[in-house]
Coordinates of C-alpha atoms and ligand atoms in Angstrom, one line a residue:
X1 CA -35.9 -14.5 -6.4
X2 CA -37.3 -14.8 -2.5
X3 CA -38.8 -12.5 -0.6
X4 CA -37.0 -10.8 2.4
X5 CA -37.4 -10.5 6.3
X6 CA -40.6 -8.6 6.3
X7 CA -42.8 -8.4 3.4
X8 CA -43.6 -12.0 2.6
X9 CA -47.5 -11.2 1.4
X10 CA -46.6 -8.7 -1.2
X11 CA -47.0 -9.6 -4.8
X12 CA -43.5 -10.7 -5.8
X13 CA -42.8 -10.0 -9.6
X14 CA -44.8 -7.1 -9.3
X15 CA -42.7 -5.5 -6.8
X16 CA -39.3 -6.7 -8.2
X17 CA -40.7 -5.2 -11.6
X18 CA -41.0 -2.2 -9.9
X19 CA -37.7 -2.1 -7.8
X20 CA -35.8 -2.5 -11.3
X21 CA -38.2 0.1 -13.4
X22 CA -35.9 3.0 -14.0
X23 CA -39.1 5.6 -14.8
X24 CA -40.5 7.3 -11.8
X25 CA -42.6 6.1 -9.1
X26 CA -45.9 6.3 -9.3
X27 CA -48.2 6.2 -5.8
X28 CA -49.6 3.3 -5.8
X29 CA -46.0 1.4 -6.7
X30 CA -44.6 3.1 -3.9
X31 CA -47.6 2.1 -1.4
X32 CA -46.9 -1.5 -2.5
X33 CA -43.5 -1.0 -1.6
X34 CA -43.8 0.9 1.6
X35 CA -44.7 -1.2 4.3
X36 CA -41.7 0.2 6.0
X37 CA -40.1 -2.7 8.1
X38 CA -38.6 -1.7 11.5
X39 CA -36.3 -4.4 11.5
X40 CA -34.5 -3.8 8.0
X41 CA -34.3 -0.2 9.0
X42 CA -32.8 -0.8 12.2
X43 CA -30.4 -3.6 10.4
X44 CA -29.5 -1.1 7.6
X45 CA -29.0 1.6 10.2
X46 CA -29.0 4.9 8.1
X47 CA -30.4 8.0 9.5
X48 CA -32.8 9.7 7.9
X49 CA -33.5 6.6 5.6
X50 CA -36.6 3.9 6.1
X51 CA -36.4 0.7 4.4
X52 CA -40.0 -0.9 2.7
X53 CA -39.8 -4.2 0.7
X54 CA -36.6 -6.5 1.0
X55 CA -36.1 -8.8 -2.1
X56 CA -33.6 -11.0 -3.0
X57 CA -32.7 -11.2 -6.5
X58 CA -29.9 -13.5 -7.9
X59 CA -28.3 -13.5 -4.3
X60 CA -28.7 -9.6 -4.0
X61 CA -30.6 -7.6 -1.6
X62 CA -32.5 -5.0 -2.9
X63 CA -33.7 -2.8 -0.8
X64 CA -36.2 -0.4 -1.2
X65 CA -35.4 2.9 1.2
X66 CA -37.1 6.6 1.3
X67 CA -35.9 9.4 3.4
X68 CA -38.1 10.3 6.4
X69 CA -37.3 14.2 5.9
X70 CA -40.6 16.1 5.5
X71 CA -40.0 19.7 6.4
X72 CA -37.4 21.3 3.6
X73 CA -36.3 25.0 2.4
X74 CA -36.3 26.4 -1.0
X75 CA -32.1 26.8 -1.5
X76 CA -32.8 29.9 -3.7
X77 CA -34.9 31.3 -0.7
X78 CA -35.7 29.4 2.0
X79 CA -39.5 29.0 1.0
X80 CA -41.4 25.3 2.3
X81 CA -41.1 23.3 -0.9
X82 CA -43.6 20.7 -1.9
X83 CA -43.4 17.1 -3.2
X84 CA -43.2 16.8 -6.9
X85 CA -42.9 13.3 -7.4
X86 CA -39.9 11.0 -6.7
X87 CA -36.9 9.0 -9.2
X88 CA -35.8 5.9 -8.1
X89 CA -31.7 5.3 -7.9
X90 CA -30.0 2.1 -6.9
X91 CA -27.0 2.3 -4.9
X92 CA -24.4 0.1 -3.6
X93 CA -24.2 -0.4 -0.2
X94 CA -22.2 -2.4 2.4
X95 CA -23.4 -6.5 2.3
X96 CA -25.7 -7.8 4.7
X97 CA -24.6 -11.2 5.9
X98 CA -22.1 -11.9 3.1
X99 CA -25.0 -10.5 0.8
X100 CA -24.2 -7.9 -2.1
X101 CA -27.2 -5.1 -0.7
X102 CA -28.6 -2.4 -3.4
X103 CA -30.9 0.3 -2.5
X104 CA -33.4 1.4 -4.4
X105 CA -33.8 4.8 -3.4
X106 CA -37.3 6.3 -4.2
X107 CA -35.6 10.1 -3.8
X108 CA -37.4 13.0 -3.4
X109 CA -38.0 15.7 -6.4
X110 CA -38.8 18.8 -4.3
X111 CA -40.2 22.1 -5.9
X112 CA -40.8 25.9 -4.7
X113 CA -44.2 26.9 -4.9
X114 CA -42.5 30.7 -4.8
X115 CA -43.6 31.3 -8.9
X116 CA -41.0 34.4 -8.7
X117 CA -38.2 32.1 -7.3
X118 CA -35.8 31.0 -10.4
X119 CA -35.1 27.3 -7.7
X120 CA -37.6 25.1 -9.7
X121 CA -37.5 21.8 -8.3
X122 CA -34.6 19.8 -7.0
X123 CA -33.7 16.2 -6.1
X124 CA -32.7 15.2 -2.6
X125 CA -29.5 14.6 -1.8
X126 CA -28.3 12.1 1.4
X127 CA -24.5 13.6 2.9
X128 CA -24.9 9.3 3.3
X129 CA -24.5 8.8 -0.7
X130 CA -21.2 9.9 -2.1
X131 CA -21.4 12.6 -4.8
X132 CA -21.1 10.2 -7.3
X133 CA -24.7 8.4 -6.1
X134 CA -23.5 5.1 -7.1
X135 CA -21.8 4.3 -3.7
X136 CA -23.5 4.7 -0.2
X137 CA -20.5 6.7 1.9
X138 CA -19.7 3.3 4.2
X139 CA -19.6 1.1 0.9
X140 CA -17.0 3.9 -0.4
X141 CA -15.4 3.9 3.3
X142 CA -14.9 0.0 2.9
X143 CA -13.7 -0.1 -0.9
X144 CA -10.3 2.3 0.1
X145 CA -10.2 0.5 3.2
X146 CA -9.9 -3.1 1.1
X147 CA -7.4 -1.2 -1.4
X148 CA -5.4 0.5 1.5
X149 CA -5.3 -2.2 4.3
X150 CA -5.9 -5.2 2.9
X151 CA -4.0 -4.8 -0.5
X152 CA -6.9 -5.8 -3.1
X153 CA -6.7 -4.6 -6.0
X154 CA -9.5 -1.4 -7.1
X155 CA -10.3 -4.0 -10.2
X156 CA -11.0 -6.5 -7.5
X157 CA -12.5 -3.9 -5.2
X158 CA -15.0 -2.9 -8.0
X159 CA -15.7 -6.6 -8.8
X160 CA -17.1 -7.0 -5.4
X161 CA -19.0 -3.9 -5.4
X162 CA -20.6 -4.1 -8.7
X163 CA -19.1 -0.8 -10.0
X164 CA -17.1 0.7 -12.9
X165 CA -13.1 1.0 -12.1
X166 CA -13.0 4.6 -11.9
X167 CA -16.1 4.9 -9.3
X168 CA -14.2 2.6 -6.8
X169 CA -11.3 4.6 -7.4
X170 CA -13.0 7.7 -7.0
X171 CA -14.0 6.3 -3.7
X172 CA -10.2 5.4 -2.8
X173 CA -9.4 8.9 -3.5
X174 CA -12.2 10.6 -1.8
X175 CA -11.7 8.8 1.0
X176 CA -8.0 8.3 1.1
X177 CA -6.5 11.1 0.4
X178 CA -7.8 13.0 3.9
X179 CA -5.8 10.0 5.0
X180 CA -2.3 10.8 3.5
X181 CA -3.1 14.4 3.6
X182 CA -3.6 14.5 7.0
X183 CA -0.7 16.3 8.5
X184 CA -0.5 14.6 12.0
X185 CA 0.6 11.6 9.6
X186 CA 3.9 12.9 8.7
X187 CA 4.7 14.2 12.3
X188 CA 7.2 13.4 15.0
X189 CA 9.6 11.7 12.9
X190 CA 13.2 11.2 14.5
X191 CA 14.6 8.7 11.8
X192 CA 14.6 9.4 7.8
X193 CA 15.3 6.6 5.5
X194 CA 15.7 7.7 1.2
X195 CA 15.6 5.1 -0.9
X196 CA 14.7 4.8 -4.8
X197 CA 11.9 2.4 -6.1
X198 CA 11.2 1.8 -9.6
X199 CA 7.7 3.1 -10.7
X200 CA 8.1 1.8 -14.7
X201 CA 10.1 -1.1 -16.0
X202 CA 11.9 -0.5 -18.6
X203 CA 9.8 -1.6 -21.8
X204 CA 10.6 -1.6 -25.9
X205 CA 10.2 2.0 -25.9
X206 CA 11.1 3.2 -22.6
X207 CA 13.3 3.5 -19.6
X208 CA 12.9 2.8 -16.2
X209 CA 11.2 5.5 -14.5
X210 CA 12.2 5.2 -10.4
X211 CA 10.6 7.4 -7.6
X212 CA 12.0 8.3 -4.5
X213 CA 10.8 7.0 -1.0
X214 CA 10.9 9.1 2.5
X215 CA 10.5 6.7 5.1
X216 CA 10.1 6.8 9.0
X217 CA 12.6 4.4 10.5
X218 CA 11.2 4.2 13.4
X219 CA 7.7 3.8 12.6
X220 CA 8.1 1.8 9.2
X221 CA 5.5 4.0 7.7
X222 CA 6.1 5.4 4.2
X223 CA 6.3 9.0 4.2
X224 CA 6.0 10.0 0.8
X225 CA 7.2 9.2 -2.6
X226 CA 8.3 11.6 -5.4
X227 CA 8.9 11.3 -9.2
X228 CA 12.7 10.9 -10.0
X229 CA 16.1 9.6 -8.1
X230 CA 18.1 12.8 -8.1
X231 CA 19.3 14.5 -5.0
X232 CA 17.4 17.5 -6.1
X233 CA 13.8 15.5 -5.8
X234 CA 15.3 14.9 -1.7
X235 CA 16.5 18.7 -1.5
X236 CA 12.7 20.2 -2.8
X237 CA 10.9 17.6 -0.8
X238 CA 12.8 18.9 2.4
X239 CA 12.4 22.0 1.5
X240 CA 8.6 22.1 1.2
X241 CA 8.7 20.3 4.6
X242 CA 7.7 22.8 7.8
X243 CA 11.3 23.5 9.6
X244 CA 10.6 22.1 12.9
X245 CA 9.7 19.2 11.4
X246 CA 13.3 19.1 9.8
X247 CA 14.9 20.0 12.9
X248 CA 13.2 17.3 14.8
X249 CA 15.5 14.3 12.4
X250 CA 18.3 13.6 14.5
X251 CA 19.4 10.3 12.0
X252 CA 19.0 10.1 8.3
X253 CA 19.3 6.4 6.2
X254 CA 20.8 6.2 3.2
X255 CA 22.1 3.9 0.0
X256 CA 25.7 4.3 -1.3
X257 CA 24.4 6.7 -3.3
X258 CA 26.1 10.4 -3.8
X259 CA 23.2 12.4 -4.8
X260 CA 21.0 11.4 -1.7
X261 CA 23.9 11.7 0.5
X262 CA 24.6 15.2 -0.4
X263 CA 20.8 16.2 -0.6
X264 CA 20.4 14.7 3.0
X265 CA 23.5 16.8 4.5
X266 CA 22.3 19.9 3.1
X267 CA 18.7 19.7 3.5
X268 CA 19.3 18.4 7.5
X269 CA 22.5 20.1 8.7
X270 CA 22.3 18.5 12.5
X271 CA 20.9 15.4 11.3
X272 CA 23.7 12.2 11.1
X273 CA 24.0 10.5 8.0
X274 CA 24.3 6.7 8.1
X275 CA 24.5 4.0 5.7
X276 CA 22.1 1.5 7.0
X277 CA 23.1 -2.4 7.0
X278 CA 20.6 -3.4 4.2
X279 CA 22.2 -1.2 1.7
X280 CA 25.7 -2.0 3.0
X281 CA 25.5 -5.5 2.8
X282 CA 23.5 -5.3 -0.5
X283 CA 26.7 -3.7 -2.1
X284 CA 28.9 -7.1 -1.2
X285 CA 26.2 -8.7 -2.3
X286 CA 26.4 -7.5 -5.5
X287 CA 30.1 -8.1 -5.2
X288 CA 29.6 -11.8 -4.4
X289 CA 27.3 -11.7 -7.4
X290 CA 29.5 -9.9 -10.2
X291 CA 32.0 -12.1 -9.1
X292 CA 30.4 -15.7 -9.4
X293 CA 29.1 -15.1 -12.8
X294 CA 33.2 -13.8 -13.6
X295 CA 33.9 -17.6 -12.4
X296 CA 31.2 -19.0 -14.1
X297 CA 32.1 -17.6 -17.3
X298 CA 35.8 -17.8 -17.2
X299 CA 35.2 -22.2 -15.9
X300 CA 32.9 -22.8 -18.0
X301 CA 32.4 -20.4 -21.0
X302 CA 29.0 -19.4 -20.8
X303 CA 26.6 -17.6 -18.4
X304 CA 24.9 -19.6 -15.6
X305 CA 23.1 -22.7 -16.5
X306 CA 20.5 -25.0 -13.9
X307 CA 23.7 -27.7 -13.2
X308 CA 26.9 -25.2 -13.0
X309 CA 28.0 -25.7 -9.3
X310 CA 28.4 -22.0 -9.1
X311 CA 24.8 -21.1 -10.4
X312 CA 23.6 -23.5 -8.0
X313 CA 24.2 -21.7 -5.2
X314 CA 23.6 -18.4 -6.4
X315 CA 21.3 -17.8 -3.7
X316 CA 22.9 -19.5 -1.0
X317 CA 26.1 -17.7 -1.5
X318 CA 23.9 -14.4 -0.3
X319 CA 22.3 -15.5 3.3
X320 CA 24.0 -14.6 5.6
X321 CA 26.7 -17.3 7.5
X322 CA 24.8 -17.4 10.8
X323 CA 21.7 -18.7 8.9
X324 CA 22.7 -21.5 6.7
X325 CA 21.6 -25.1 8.5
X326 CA 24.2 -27.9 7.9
X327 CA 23.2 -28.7 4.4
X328 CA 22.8 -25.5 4.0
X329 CA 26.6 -25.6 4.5
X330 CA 27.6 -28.4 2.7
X331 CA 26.1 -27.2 -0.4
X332 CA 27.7 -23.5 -0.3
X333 CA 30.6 -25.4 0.6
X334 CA 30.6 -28.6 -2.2
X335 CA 29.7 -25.2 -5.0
X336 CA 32.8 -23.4 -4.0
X337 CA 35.1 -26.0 -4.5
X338 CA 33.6 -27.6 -7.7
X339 CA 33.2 -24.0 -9.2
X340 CA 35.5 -21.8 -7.8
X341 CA 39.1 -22.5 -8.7
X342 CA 40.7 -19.4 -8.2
X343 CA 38.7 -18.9 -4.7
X344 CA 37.9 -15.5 -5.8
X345 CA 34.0 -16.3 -4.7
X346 CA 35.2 -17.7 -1.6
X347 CA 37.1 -14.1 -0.7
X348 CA 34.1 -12.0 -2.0
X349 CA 32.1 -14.3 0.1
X350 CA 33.9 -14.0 3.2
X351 CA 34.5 -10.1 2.4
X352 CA 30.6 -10.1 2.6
X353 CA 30.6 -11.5 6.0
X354 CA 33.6 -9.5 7.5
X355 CA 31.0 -6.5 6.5
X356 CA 28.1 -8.0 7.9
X357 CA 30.3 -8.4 11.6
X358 CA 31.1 -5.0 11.4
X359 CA 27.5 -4.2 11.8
X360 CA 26.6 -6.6 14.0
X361 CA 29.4 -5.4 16.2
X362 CA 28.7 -4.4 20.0
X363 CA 29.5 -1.1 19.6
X364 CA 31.7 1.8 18.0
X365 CA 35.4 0.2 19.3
X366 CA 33.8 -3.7 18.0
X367 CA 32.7 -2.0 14.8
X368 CA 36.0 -0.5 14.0
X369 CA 38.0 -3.4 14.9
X370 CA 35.5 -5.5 12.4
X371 CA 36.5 -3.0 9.5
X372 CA 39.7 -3.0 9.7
X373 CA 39.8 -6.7 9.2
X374 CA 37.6 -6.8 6.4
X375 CA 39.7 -4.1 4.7
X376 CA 42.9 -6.4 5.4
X377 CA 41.0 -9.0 3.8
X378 CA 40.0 -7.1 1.2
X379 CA 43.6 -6.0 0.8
X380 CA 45.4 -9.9 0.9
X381 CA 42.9 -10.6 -2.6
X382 CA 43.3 -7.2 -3.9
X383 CA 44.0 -8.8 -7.2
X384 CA 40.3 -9.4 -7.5
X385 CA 39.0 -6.2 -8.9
X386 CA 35.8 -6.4 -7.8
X387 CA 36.7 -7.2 -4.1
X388 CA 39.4 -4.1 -4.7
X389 CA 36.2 -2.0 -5.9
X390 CA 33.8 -2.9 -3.0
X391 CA 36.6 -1.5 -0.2
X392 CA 37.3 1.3 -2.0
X393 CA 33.1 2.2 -1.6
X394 CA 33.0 1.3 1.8
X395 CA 36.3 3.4 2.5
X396 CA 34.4 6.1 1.1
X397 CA 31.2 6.2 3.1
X398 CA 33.6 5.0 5.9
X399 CA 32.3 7.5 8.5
X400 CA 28.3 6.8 7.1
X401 CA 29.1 3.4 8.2
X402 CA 30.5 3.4 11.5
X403 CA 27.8 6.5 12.6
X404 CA 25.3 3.1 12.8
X405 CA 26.9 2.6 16.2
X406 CA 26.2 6.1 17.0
X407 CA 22.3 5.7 16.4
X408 CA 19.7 3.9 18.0
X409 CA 20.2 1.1 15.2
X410 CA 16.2 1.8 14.2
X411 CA 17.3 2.0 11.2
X412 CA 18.3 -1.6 10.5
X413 CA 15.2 -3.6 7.8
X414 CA 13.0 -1.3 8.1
X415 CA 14.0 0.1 4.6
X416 CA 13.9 -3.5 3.4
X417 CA 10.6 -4.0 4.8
X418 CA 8.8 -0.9 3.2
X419 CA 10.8 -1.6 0.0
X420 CA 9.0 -5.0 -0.2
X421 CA 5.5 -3.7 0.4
X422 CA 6.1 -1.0 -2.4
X423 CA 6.7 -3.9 -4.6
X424 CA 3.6 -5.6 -3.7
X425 CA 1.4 -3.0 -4.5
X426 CA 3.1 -2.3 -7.7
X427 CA 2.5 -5.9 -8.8
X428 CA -1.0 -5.9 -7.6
X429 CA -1.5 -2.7 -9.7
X430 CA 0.2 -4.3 -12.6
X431 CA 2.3 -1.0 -13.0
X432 CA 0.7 2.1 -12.7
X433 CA 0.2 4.3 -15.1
X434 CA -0.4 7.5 -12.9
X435 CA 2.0 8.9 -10.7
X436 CA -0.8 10.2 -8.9
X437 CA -2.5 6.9 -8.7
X438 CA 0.2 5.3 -7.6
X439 CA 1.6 8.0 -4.7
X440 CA -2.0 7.0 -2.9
X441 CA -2.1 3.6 -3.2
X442 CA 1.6 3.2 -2.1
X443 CA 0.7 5.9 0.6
X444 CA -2.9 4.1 1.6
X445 CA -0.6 0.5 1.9
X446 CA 2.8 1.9 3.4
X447 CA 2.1 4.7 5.0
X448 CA -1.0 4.6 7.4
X449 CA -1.8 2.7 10.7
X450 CA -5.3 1.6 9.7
X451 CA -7.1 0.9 13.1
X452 CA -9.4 -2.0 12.8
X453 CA -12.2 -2.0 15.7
X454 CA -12.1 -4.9 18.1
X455 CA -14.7 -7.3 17.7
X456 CA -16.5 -8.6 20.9
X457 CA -16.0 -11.9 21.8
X458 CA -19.4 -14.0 21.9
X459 CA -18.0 -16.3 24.2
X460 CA -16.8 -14.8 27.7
X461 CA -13.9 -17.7 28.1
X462 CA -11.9 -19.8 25.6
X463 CA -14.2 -23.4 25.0
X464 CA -12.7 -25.9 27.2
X465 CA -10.7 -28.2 25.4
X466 CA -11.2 -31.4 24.4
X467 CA -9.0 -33.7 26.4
Ligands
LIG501 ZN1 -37.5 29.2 -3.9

């Protein structure tokens, strides 16, 4: 234990033993810890609050603090109360110079001296002190900010606070959901992307549980998530939407998937559907996929092992042509003809690329052009069902496709991008086990533009460098 910035002549244990006594204060303990310091105060910087004795205990600051207030009415009616005494509290605050702070609040018991009024005494309360009275507001402010913008963890958030689980996400919530409430958040969007997320892995006695995501294309920010992967989950969350805010989606994002499709064109008449390159591509993807492991097991007898040629470049086979490097090349290259026989991987692959051209087209007559050449592809190794499968989807959501061309293109990895982050904060979470829970934190990370205050730089120009 040392003694802090001001009161270096007070009796040490005495004072710490009196910081950690949870009874009431007595006078003379609080005169012993009342030397208020102007400094401190001005360094903790709450209103209405006065700090006395700084100690430091096991790398702690505690600080002892009183309110300055002096003049305060009777809630029952309005009467000057009197002091009755005072009950210490400790509360977490925001650290001081990489130091965990606690203030040991001497509060205020107040009493009416009305003897008809049914107010018998009170305890002060600070609107600086969440509800809770374990948390100072900023501390609370600073454990959602940690948990929204900067990904920790609330267990890790807690840790560094010094508090239970649930008070740190109390805090999150209190102060986060204003956040994703707030109804500026949600506004102005042009761009709608759906996609589904799982929530739950399956386990040994479950299913997966997904959730849908509304996304802003053009912003990347999450909109919302609901429960469920059903059209009917994208039909009620439109319809609870205001309808300018409807009217104002001119382009809506979507998977090869039916149920979002038909929820999109009925919830957003004017809006134009289009099947966004991600979840294009991932469908050849998962063509090139289904059909290695085909090979593997037809060659070879057995699912993929570390030294089959084919499992080998499982990976490689899915980046796309343009950003392989030379041995990048040769491998993809040396796996195909070690591992692939029939050259039915070869055709999925190159099926995979003739899609990915028809999205990286110039423009609507490119784009077309581009298809049709992957569908005669397609059609010259139609006896490779699962090449034969992946043009029949892509015939189907033909004119979801080619309407990328007629968009602003905003669309393209944004969905990717926001489906990564979701993943994150799932794994940080280690699954969640509330819906609720889980809606804000994915919300807090994916869906607000925290604004972090510029610092000022202590130095007007850059040091000069060293030769
Ligand atoms: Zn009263």
């Amino acid at each position: 234990m040392r003694f802090g910035w001001a009161d270096r002549s007070t009796n040490a244990p005495k004072v710490l033993g009196i910081l950690a006594a949870s009874q009431d204060c007595k006078t003379e303990d609080l005169r012993l810890l009342f030397n208020s310091s102007d400094g401190a105060t001005a360094l903790i910087g709450m209103a209405g609050f006065v700090v006395g004795v700084q100690v430091e205990v096991e790398g702690e600051w505690w600080l002892s603090v009183q309110t300055t207030t002096e003049l305060v009415g009777c809630p029952g009616c309005g009467t000057r109360a009197v002091g009755h005494g005072r009950r210490r509290v400790k509360v977490r605050d925001l650290p001081v110079s990489g130091r965990p702070v606690v203030l040991v609040w001497a509060k205020r018991i107040w009493r009416c001296p009305d003897p008809d009024c049914d107010t018998k005494t009170w305890t002060e309360r600070s609107e600086l002190v969440e509800p809770g009275g374990l948390l100072t507001v900023r501390a609370g402010m600073e454990i959602c900010r940690l948990v929204g913008a900067e990904g920790m963890s609330v267990a890790g958030a807690a840790r560094s606070f010094g508090v239970s689980w649930a008070a740190a996400m109390a805090a999150v919530d209190r102060h986060g959901r204003p956040l994703v409430d707030a109804p500026d958040r949600t506004a102005g969007v042009r761009s709608l992307g759906v996609d589904e997320t799982t929530f739950r892995h399956a386990g040994p006695s479950r299913r997966s549980e997904y959730v849908t995501g509304m996304v802003d294309l053009n912003s990347g920010l999450l909109l919302d998530v609901v429960p469920g992967r059903s059209g009917r989950v994208v039909i009620d969350w439109l319809q609870a939407q205001p309808e300018p805010w409807r009217a104002g989606i001119s382009v809506a994002a979507i998977d090869a998937f039916r149920g979002y499709a038909n929820a999109l064109a009925t919830g957003l008449p004017t809006a134009t559907l289009v099947m966004d390159c991600f979840h294009a591509v991932a469908l050849a993807n998962r063509t090139v996929d289904k059909v290695r492991r085909r090979t593997q097991h037809n060659t070879l007898g057995h699912r993929g092992r570390r030294d089959d040629p084919l499992y080998k470049i499982r990976r490689l086979a899915l980046v796309g042509a343009e950003r392989l490097n030379s041995s990048g090349w040769n491998k993809l290259i040396t796996g195909i003809e070690t591992g692939d026989p029939t050259g039915h991987l070869a055709a999925a692959w190159i099926a995979k690329e003739e899609l990915r051209r028809v999205y990286k087209a110039p423009g609507p007559a490119a784009a077309r052009a581009a298809l049709l050449r992957f569908y005669l592809h397609c059609a010259t190794h139609d006896q490779v069902p699962e090449i034969l499968t992946l043009a029949n989807t892509i015939s189907a959501w033909e004119p979801q496709i080619l309407a990328y061309h007629d968009t602003d293109r905003a669309s393209n990895g944004t969905t990717e991008a926001v489906n990564l982050l979701i993943e994150k904060v799932r794994r940080i979470g280690h699954g969640f086990r509330s819906f609720h829970n889980y809606r804000l934190r994915l919300l807090l990370a994916c869906g607000i533009q925290w604004q972090t205050p510029r610092v000022a730089r202590i130095r007007g120009r850059q040091p000069r460098s060293v030769a």
